[in-house]
Coordinates of C-alpha atoms in Angstrom, one line a residue:
X1 CA 18.6 143.3 55.3
X2 CA 20.8 140.7 53.7
X3 CA 23.9 141.0 56.0
X4 CA 26.1 138.4 54.4
X5 CA 25.6 139.9 50.9
X6 CA 26.2 143.4 52.2
X7 CA 29.4 142.4 54.0
X8 CA 30.7 140.6 51.0
X9 CA 29.9 143.6 48.8
X10 CA 31.5 146.0 51.2
X11 CA 34.8 144.2 51.1
X12 CA 34.9 143.5 47.4
X13 CA 33.1 146.2 45.3
X14 CA 35.6 149.0 45.0
X15 CA 34.0 151.2 42.3
X16 CA 34.2 154.9 43.1
X17 CA 31.3 157.3 43.4
X18 CA 31.6 159.6 40.5
X19 CA 30.1 163.1 40.1
X20 CA 30.1 164.3 36.5
X21 CA 30.5 167.9 35.5
X22 CA 26.9 167.8 34.4
X23 CA 25.8 166.9 37.9
X24 CA 25.0 163.3 37.4
X25 CA 25.9 160.9 40.2
X26 CA 27.3 157.5 39.0
X27 CA 26.4 155.0 41.7
X28 CA 26.2 151.5 40.3
X29 CA 25.0 149.8 43.5
X30 CA 22.6 152.4 44.6
X31 CA 19.6 150.1 44.9
X32 CA 21.5 147.6 47.1
X33 CA 22.3 150.4 49.5
X34 CA 18.9 152.0 49.3
X35 CA 17.0 148.8 50.2
X36 CA 19.4 147.9 53.0
X37 CA 19.1 151.4 54.5
X38 CA 15.4 151.4 54.4
X39 CA 15.0 147.9 56.0
X40 CA 17.3 148.6 59.0
X41 CA 18.9 152.1 59.0
X42 CA 20.9 151.6 62.2
X43 CA 22.1 148.1 61.4
X44 CA 23.1 149.1 57.8
X45 CA 25.2 152.1 59.1
X46 CA 26.9 149.9 61.7
X47 CA 28.0 147.4 59.0
X48 CA 30.2 150.1 57.5
X49 CA 32.3 149.9 60.7
X50 CA 33.2 146.3 60.1
X51 CA 37.0 146.0 59.6
X52 CA 37.9 145.5 55.9
X53 CA 35.0 147.5 54.4
X54 CA 36.3 149.4 51.5
X55 CA 36.5 153.2 51.7
X56 CA 34.2 153.8 48.7
X57 CA 31.6 151.5 50.2
X58 CA 31.9 153.4 53.5
X59 CA 31.4 156.6 51.5
X60 CA 28.2 155.2 50.0
X61 CA 26.9 154.3 53.5
X62 CA 27.7 157.9 54.6
X63 CA 25.8 159.2 51.6
X64 CA 22.8 156.9 52.0
X65 CA 22.6 157.5 55.8
X66 CA 22.6 161.2 55.3
X67 CA 20.2 161.1 52.4
X68 CA 17.7 158.9 54.3
X69 CA 14.9 160.2 56.4
X70 CA 15.0 159.6 60.2
X71 CA 11.3 160.0 60.6
X72 CA 10.0 157.2 62.9
X73 CA 13.4 156.4 64.5
X74 CA 13.7 156.6 68.3
X75 CA 16.3 158.9 69.9
X76 CA 18.7 156.0 70.5
X77 CA 18.8 155.1 66.8
X78 CA 19.2 158.7 65.8
X79 CA 22.1 159.1 68.3
X80 CA 23.8 156.0 66.8
X81 CA 23.4 157.2 63.3
X82 CA 24.9 160.6 64.3
X83 CA 27.9 158.8 65.8
X84 CA 28.4 156.6 62.8
X85 CA 28.1 159.6 60.5
X86 CA 30.8 161.4 62.3
X87 CA 33.1 158.4 62.5
X88 CA 32.8 157.9 58.8
X89 CA 33.3 161.5 57.9
X90 CA 36.5 161.7 59.8
X91 CA 37.6 158.1 59.2
X92 CA 37.4 158.3 55.4
X93 CA 40.0 159.9 53.1
X94 CA 38.8 163.5 52.8
X95 CA 38.3 163.2 49.0
X96 CA 35.8 160.3 49.6
X97 CA 33.9 162.2 52.2
X98 CA 33.7 165.4 50.1
X99 CA 32.4 163.4 47.1
X100 CA 29.6 162.0 49.3
X101 CA 28.7 165.4 50.7
X102 CA 28.7 167.0 47.2
X103 CA 26.4 164.1 46.1
X104 CA 23.9 165.2 48.7
X105 CA 23.8 168.6 47.0
X106 CA 23.1 167.0 43.7
X107 CA 20.4 164.9 45.3
X108 CA 18.9 168.0 46.9
X109 CA 18.9 166.4 50.4
X110 CA 17.9 168.9 53.1
X111 CA 17.4 166.9 56.2
X112 CA 18.5 168.5 59.5
X113 CA 20.8 165.6 60.3
X114 CA 22.5 166.2 56.9
X115 CA 22.9 169.9 57.6
X116 CA 24.5 169.2 61.0
X117 CA 26.9 166.6 59.4
X118 CA 28.0 168.9 56.5
X119 CA 28.6 171.9 58.8
X120 CA 30.6 169.6 61.2
X121 CA 32.7 168.3 58.3
X122 CA 33.5 171.7 56.9
X123 CA 34.1 173.6 60.1
X124 CA 35.2 170.9 62.6
X125 CA 37.4 168.5 60.5
X126 CA 40.8 168.1 62.1
X127 CA 42.4 169.1 58.8
X128 CA 39.9 171.8 58.0
X129 CA 42.4 174.5 57.4
X130 CA 44.3 172.5 54.8
X131 CA 41.1 171.2 53.2
X132 CA 39.7 174.7 52.9
X133 CA 42.9 175.9 51.2
X134 CA 42.9 173.0 48.7
X135 CA 39.1 172.3 48.2
X136 CA 37.6 175.7 48.7
X137 CA 35.1 175.6 45.9
X138 CA 33.8 172.2 46.8
X139 CA 33.5 173.0 50.5
X140 CA 31.7 176.3 49.8
X141 CA 29.2 174.3 47.7
X142 CA 28.7 171.9 50.5
X143 CA 28.4 174.7 53.1
X144 CA 25.9 176.7 51.1
X145 CA 23.9 173.6 50.3
X146 CA 23.6 172.8 54.0
X147 CA 22.6 176.3 55.2
X148 CA 21.1 177.6 52.0
X149 CA 23.1 180.0 49.8
X150 CA 21.5 183.2 51.0
X151 CA 21.9 182.2 54.7
X152 CA 25.5 181.0 54.3
X153 CA 26.6 184.2 52.5
X154 CA 24.8 186.4 55.0
X155 CA 26.7 184.5 57.8
X156 CA 29.9 185.0 55.9
X157 CA 29.3 188.7 55.6
X158 CA 28.5 189.1 59.3
X159 CA 31.7 187.2 60.2
X160 CA 33.7 189.3 57.8
X161 CA 32.3 192.4 59.5
X162 CA 33.4 191.2 62.9
X163 CA 30.2 189.5 64.2
X164 CA 31.0 186.5 66.5
X165 CA 27.7 185.8 68.2
X166 CA 24.7 187.8 67.1
X167 CA 21.3 186.3 67.3
X168 CA 21.2 185.7 63.6
X169 CA 24.6 184.0 63.5
X170 CA 23.7 181.8 66.4
X171 CA 20.3 180.7 65.0
X172 CA 21.6 180.2 61.4
X173 CA 25.1 178.7 62.0
X174 CA 26.6 178.5 65.4
X175 CA 23.9 176.2 66.8
X176 CA 25.2 173.5 64.5
X177 CA 28.8 173.7 65.8
X178 CA 30.4 172.5 69.0
X179 CA 33.0 175.3 69.0
X180 CA 31.6 178.7 67.9
X181 CA 35.0 180.5 68.0
X182 CA 36.6 177.9 65.7
X183 CA 33.6 177.9 63.4
X184 CA 33.8 181.7 62.9
X185 CA 37.5 181.4 62.0
X186 CA 36.7 178.6 59.5
X187 CA 33.9 180.6 57.9
X188 CA 36.3 183.6 57.5
X189 CA 38.8 181.3 55.8
X190 CA 36.2 179.6 53.7
X191 CA 35.2 182.9 52.0
X192 CA 38.8 184.4 51.9
X193 CA 40.9 184.4 48.7
X194 CA 42.4 181.0 48.1
X195 CA 46.0 179.8 47.7
X196 CA 46.8 178.5 44.3
X197 CA 48.3 175.0 44.3
X198 CA 47.5 174.1 47.8
X199 CA 47.6 170.3 48.4
X200 CA 44.7 168.6 50.0
X201 CA 45.4 166.0 52.7
X202 CA 44.8 162.5 51.6
X203 CA 44.8 160.5 54.8
X204 CA 41.9 160.3 57.1
X205 CA 42.5 162.0 60.5
X206 CA 40.9 159.1 62.4
X207 CA 41.3 155.9 60.4
X208 CA 38.7 153.3 60.9
X209 CA 41.0 150.4 60.5
X210 CA 44.5 150.1 61.9
X211 CA 47.2 150.4 59.3
X212 CA 48.6 146.9 58.7
X213 CA 52.2 146.1 58.0
X214 CA 52.9 143.7 55.2
X215 CA 56.2 142.0 55.7
X216 CA 58.2 141.9 52.4
X217 CA 59.1 138.2 53.1
X218 CA 56.4 136.1 54.7
X219 CA 57.5 133.3 57.0
X220 CA 55.5 130.9 59.3
X221 CA 56.3 133.1 62.3
X222 CA 55.5 136.6 61.1
X223 CA 51.8 136.2 60.5
X224 CA 50.6 137.1 64.0
X225 CA 51.6 136.2 67.6
X226 CA 49.2 133.3 68.1
X227 CA 50.2 131.5 64.9
X228 CA 53.9 132.1 65.6
X229 CA 53.7 130.7 69.1
X230 CA 51.8 127.6 67.7
X231 CA 54.6 127.1 65.1
X232 CA 57.2 127.0 67.9
X233 CA 55.1 124.5 69.8
X234 CA 54.6 122.3 66.8
X235 CA 58.4 122.4 66.3
X236 CA 58.9 121.1 69.8
X237 CA 59.4 124.3 71.7
X238 CA 59.1 124.3 75.5
X239 CA 55.4 124.0 76.7
X240 CA 56.1 125.6 80.0
X241 CA 57.1 128.9 78.4
X242 CA 55.0 128.9 75.2
X243 CA 51.6 127.8 76.6
X244 CA 51.2 130.8 78.9
X245 CA 52.4 133.1 76.1
X246 CA 49.8 131.6 73.8
X247 CA 47.0 132.1 76.3
X248 CA 48.0 135.7 76.7
X249 CA 48.0 136.4 72.9
X250 CA 44.6 134.8 72.5
X251 CA 43.2 136.9 75.4
X252 CA 44.7 140.0 73.8
X253 CA 43.2 139.2 70.4
X254 CA 39.7 138.7 71.8
X255 CA 39.7 141.5 74.4
X256 CA 36.6 143.6 74.1
X257 CA 34.8 141.3 71.8
X258 CA 31.2 140.3 72.9
X259 CA 30.3 136.7 73.3
X260 CA 28.6 135.0 70.4
X261 CA 25.5 133.3 71.8
X262 CA 24.9 130.8 68.9
X263 CA 26.4 127.4 68.4
X264 CA 29.2 127.2 65.9
X265 CA 30.4 124.0 64.5
X266 CA 33.9 124.2 63.0
X267 CA 35.1 121.6 60.5
X268 CA 38.9 121.8 60.9
X269 CA 41.0 120.3 58.0
X270 CA 43.8 118.4 59.8
X271 CA 45.1 116.5 56.7
X272 CA 48.7 116.3 55.6
X273 CA 48.5 119.3 53.2
X274 CA 47.7 121.6 56.2
X275 CA 51.1 120.9 57.7
X276 CA 52.9 121.8 54.5
X277 CA 56.6 121.3 54.1
X278 CA 59.9 123.1 53.7
X279 CA 60.0 126.8 54.6
X280 CA 56.2 126.8 54.9
X281 CA 55.8 123.9 57.2
X282 CA 53.2 124.5 59.9
X283 CA 52.3 128.0 58.5
X284 CA 48.8 127.1 57.3
X285 CA 47.9 124.7 60.2
X286 CA 49.0 127.2 62.8
X287 CA 46.8 130.0 61.4
X288 CA 43.8 127.6 61.2
X289 CA 44.5 126.6 64.8
X290 CA 44.8 130.2 65.8
X291 CA 41.3 130.8 64.4
X292 CA 40.1 127.8 66.4
X293 CA 41.5 129.3 69.6
X294 CA 39.9 132.7 69.0
X295 CA 36.5 131.1 68.2
X296 CA 36.8 129.1 71.4
X297 CA 37.0 132.3 73.4
X298 CA 34.3 134.3 71.5
X299 CA 31.7 131.6 71.0
X300 CA 29.6 130.4 73.9
X301 CA 29.4 127.0 72.2
X302 CA 32.0 125.7 69.7
X303 CA 32.0 122.2 68.4
X304 CA 35.2 121.2 66.4
X305 CA 35.1 118.3 64.0
X306 CA 38.6 117.4 62.8
X307 CA 38.9 116.1 59.3
X308 CA 42.1 114.2 59.1
X309 CA 44.1 113.2 62.2
X310 CA 44.7 116.0 64.8
X311 CA 45.9 119.6 64.5
X312 CA 49.1 118.7 66.3
X313 CA 49.9 115.8 63.9
X314 CA 48.1 116.6 60.7
X315 CA 48.3 113.7 58.3
X316 CA 46.3 111.8 55.7
X317 CA 43.7 112.8 53.2
X318 CA 41.1 115.5 53.3
X319 CA 37.4 114.4 53.7
X320 CA 35.5 117.7 54.1
X321 CA 32.1 116.3 53.1
X322 CA 32.0 113.8 56.0
X323 CA 33.2 116.5 58.3
X324 CA 30.4 118.7 57.2
X325 CA 27.8 116.0 57.8
X326 CA 29.2 115.2 61.2
X327 CA 29.1 119.0 62.1
X328 CA 25.5 119.3 61.0
X329 CA 24.6 116.4 63.3
X330 CA 25.4 118.6 66.2
X331 CA 22.6 121.0 65.1
X332 CA 24.6 124.2 65.1
X333 CA 23.5 127.7 64.0
X334 CA 26.5 127.9 61.7
X335 CA 29.0 125.6 60.1
X336 CA 32.5 127.0 59.4
X337 CA 34.8 124.8 57.3
X338 CA 38.5 125.8 57.8
X339 CA 40.7 124.3 55.1
X340 CA 43.6 125.1 52.8
X341 CA 41.2 124.2 49.9
X342 CA 42.8 120.9 48.9
X343 CA 40.2 118.1 48.9
X344 CA 41.7 114.8 48.0
X345 CA 39.0 112.3 49.1
X346 CA 36.4 112.2 46.3
X347 CA 37.3 115.7 45.1
X348 CA 34.2 117.7 44.5
X349 CA 32.2 115.8 47.1
X350 CA 32.0 118.7 49.4
X351 CA 30.4 120.8 46.6
X352 CA 27.9 118.0 45.9
X353 CA 27.0 117.5 49.5
X354 CA 26.6 121.3 50.1
X355 CA 24.4 121.6 47.0
X356 CA 22.2 118.8 48.3
X357 CA 21.5 120.2 51.7
X358 CA 18.7 122.6 50.8
X359 CA 16.9 119.9 48.9
X360 CA 17.2 117.7 52.1
X361 CA 15.6 120.5 54.1
X362 CA 18.9 121.6 55.8
X363 CA 19.0 125.3 56.1
X364 CA 22.0 125.7 58.4
X365 CA 24.4 128.2 56.8
X366 CA 27.7 126.8 55.8
X367 CA 30.8 129.0 55.0
X368 CA 34.3 128.2 54.0
X369 CA 37.3 129.9 55.5
X370 CA 40.4 129.3 53.5
X371 CA 43.8 129.4 55.2
X372 CA 46.5 130.6 52.9
X373 CA 50.2 131.3 53.3
X374 CA 50.1 134.9 52.0
X375 CA 47.4 137.2 50.9
X376 CA 48.5 136.7 47.3
X377 CA 48.2 132.9 47.1
X378 CA 46.6 131.6 43.8
X379 CA 43.4 129.9 44.9
X380 CA 42.2 129.0 41.4
X381 CA 42.6 125.3 41.9
X382 CA 41.9 125.3 45.6
X383 CA 38.1 125.9 45.8
X384 CA 36.4 122.6 46.9
X385 CA 32.9 124.1 46.9
X386 CA 32.6 127.1 44.6
X387 CA 28.9 127.8 45.6
X388 CA 29.8 128.2 49.3
X389 CA 30.6 131.6 50.6
X390 CA 34.4 131.8 50.9
X391 CA 36.8 134.1 52.8
X392 CA 40.6 133.6 52.7
X393 CA 42.8 134.5 55.6
X394 CA 46.5 134.4 56.1
X395 CA 47.3 136.7 59.1
X396 CA 45.9 137.1 62.6
X397 CA 44.9 140.7 61.6
X398 CA 42.4 139.1 59.2
X399 CA 40.3 137.8 62.1
X400 CA 38.9 141.3 62.7
X401 CA 37.0 141.2 59.4
X402 CA 36.7 137.4 59.2
X403 CA 34.6 137.0 62.4
X404 CA 31.9 139.5 61.4
X405 CA 31.8 138.0 57.9
X406 CA 31.3 134.4 59.1
X407 CA 28.9 135.3 62.0
X408 CA 26.8 137.5 59.6
X409 CA 25.4 134.3 58.1
X410 CA 23.3 133.4 61.2
X411 CA 21.0 135.3 63.4
X412 CA 22.9 135.1 66.7
X413 CA 25.9 136.2 64.7
X414 CA 24.1 139.3 63.3
X415 CA 23.3 140.2 66.9
X416 CA 27.0 139.8 67.7
X417 CA 28.0 142.1 64.9
X418 CA 25.6 144.8 66.2
X419 CA 27.0 144.6 69.7
X420 CA 30.6 144.5 68.5
X421 CA 30.2 147.5 66.2
X422 CA 28.4 149.5 68.9
X423 CA 31.4 148.8 71.1
X424 CA 33.7 149.9 68.3
X425 CA 31.7 153.0 67.9
X426 CA 32.1 153.9 71.6
X427 CA 35.8 153.6 71.3
X428 CA 36.2 155.4 68.0
X429 CA 38.1 158.7 67.9
X430 CA 36.0 161.6 66.6

């Protein structure tokens, strides 16, 4: 499974799944998902939990995971897939999840794990009552596909006639549900006359990613607590008060994250452009330094090569190519270049050096993390190495998706992602 390619795809490819009236499923990246799921079903499913993955990509993972066979998987892997399935079903906007479940019907998928998932979605969704009112036809289609049309309608007739626990009802339906009483009520509603004009809920009942606030006016001090504290320090604020606060914010940001066992070398751009000027002074440098502090807590071994002067007094020109070569001399598992993207010592040199590495037998992955002032910065003329994987960041909240993206480029990092997402799965609301 090509983890870096998948993570990049998950955060950038936002094309919807489309079911035509004729029954055709439009799924432009089906082969990418199919090959990834076949090579590592559990790892593939866990990648959908990485913060920043787009809802339509998560819907594809839900669809592919339910459509795939679980033959040959051990009980642990099956349990993980069941948890991921449930988290995705209730963490996606309902319309996305319904589309994925309807696609299973078009694909004629009839695995037991798919049956359990569909029944759970239709009968146990926290907003099931409103969904049934608004999407009755679609949910009946899903329900009858899961149980079989004859069985589903026989269960509905029994429920309509007052049956709440006969042997047939238990064998055919109630064994798939965690709350038989609620399931009976939902089946009764599912086959009752509908309400015209009912509005379906749009928001997921258990969002996978926290809702981020985007300040209308971005300043150097409203881009996360770590960077804000660093800005105050750079401006000459009192060390005695700010240093303990900074340590607390870093500890809070890294709480619960596993340790990354590999060796990461960070090339930190400390040139004059990183300091900035005017209202933006220290904004970019502080966010890059915040990332350095977080990596220092998460990585068992972090080597930092400063390209310029120091992060406290960023001055001079940017020589990223020399920084990269110095970082490679430490034999890391991964090189992370953190810069604003302005290269003013032999511009283009980083790109040429990076392109030469494979021919010189250097296989160490190199990624470029670009510090920006806002999420809308124009980076057209700020790409010193277009062939290197690149991920911009401007706010501390971006670190949740940035760390998996950069670590996914090396094997110790892929192990870290798996551990981190399993931890996230345990803490998820379902």
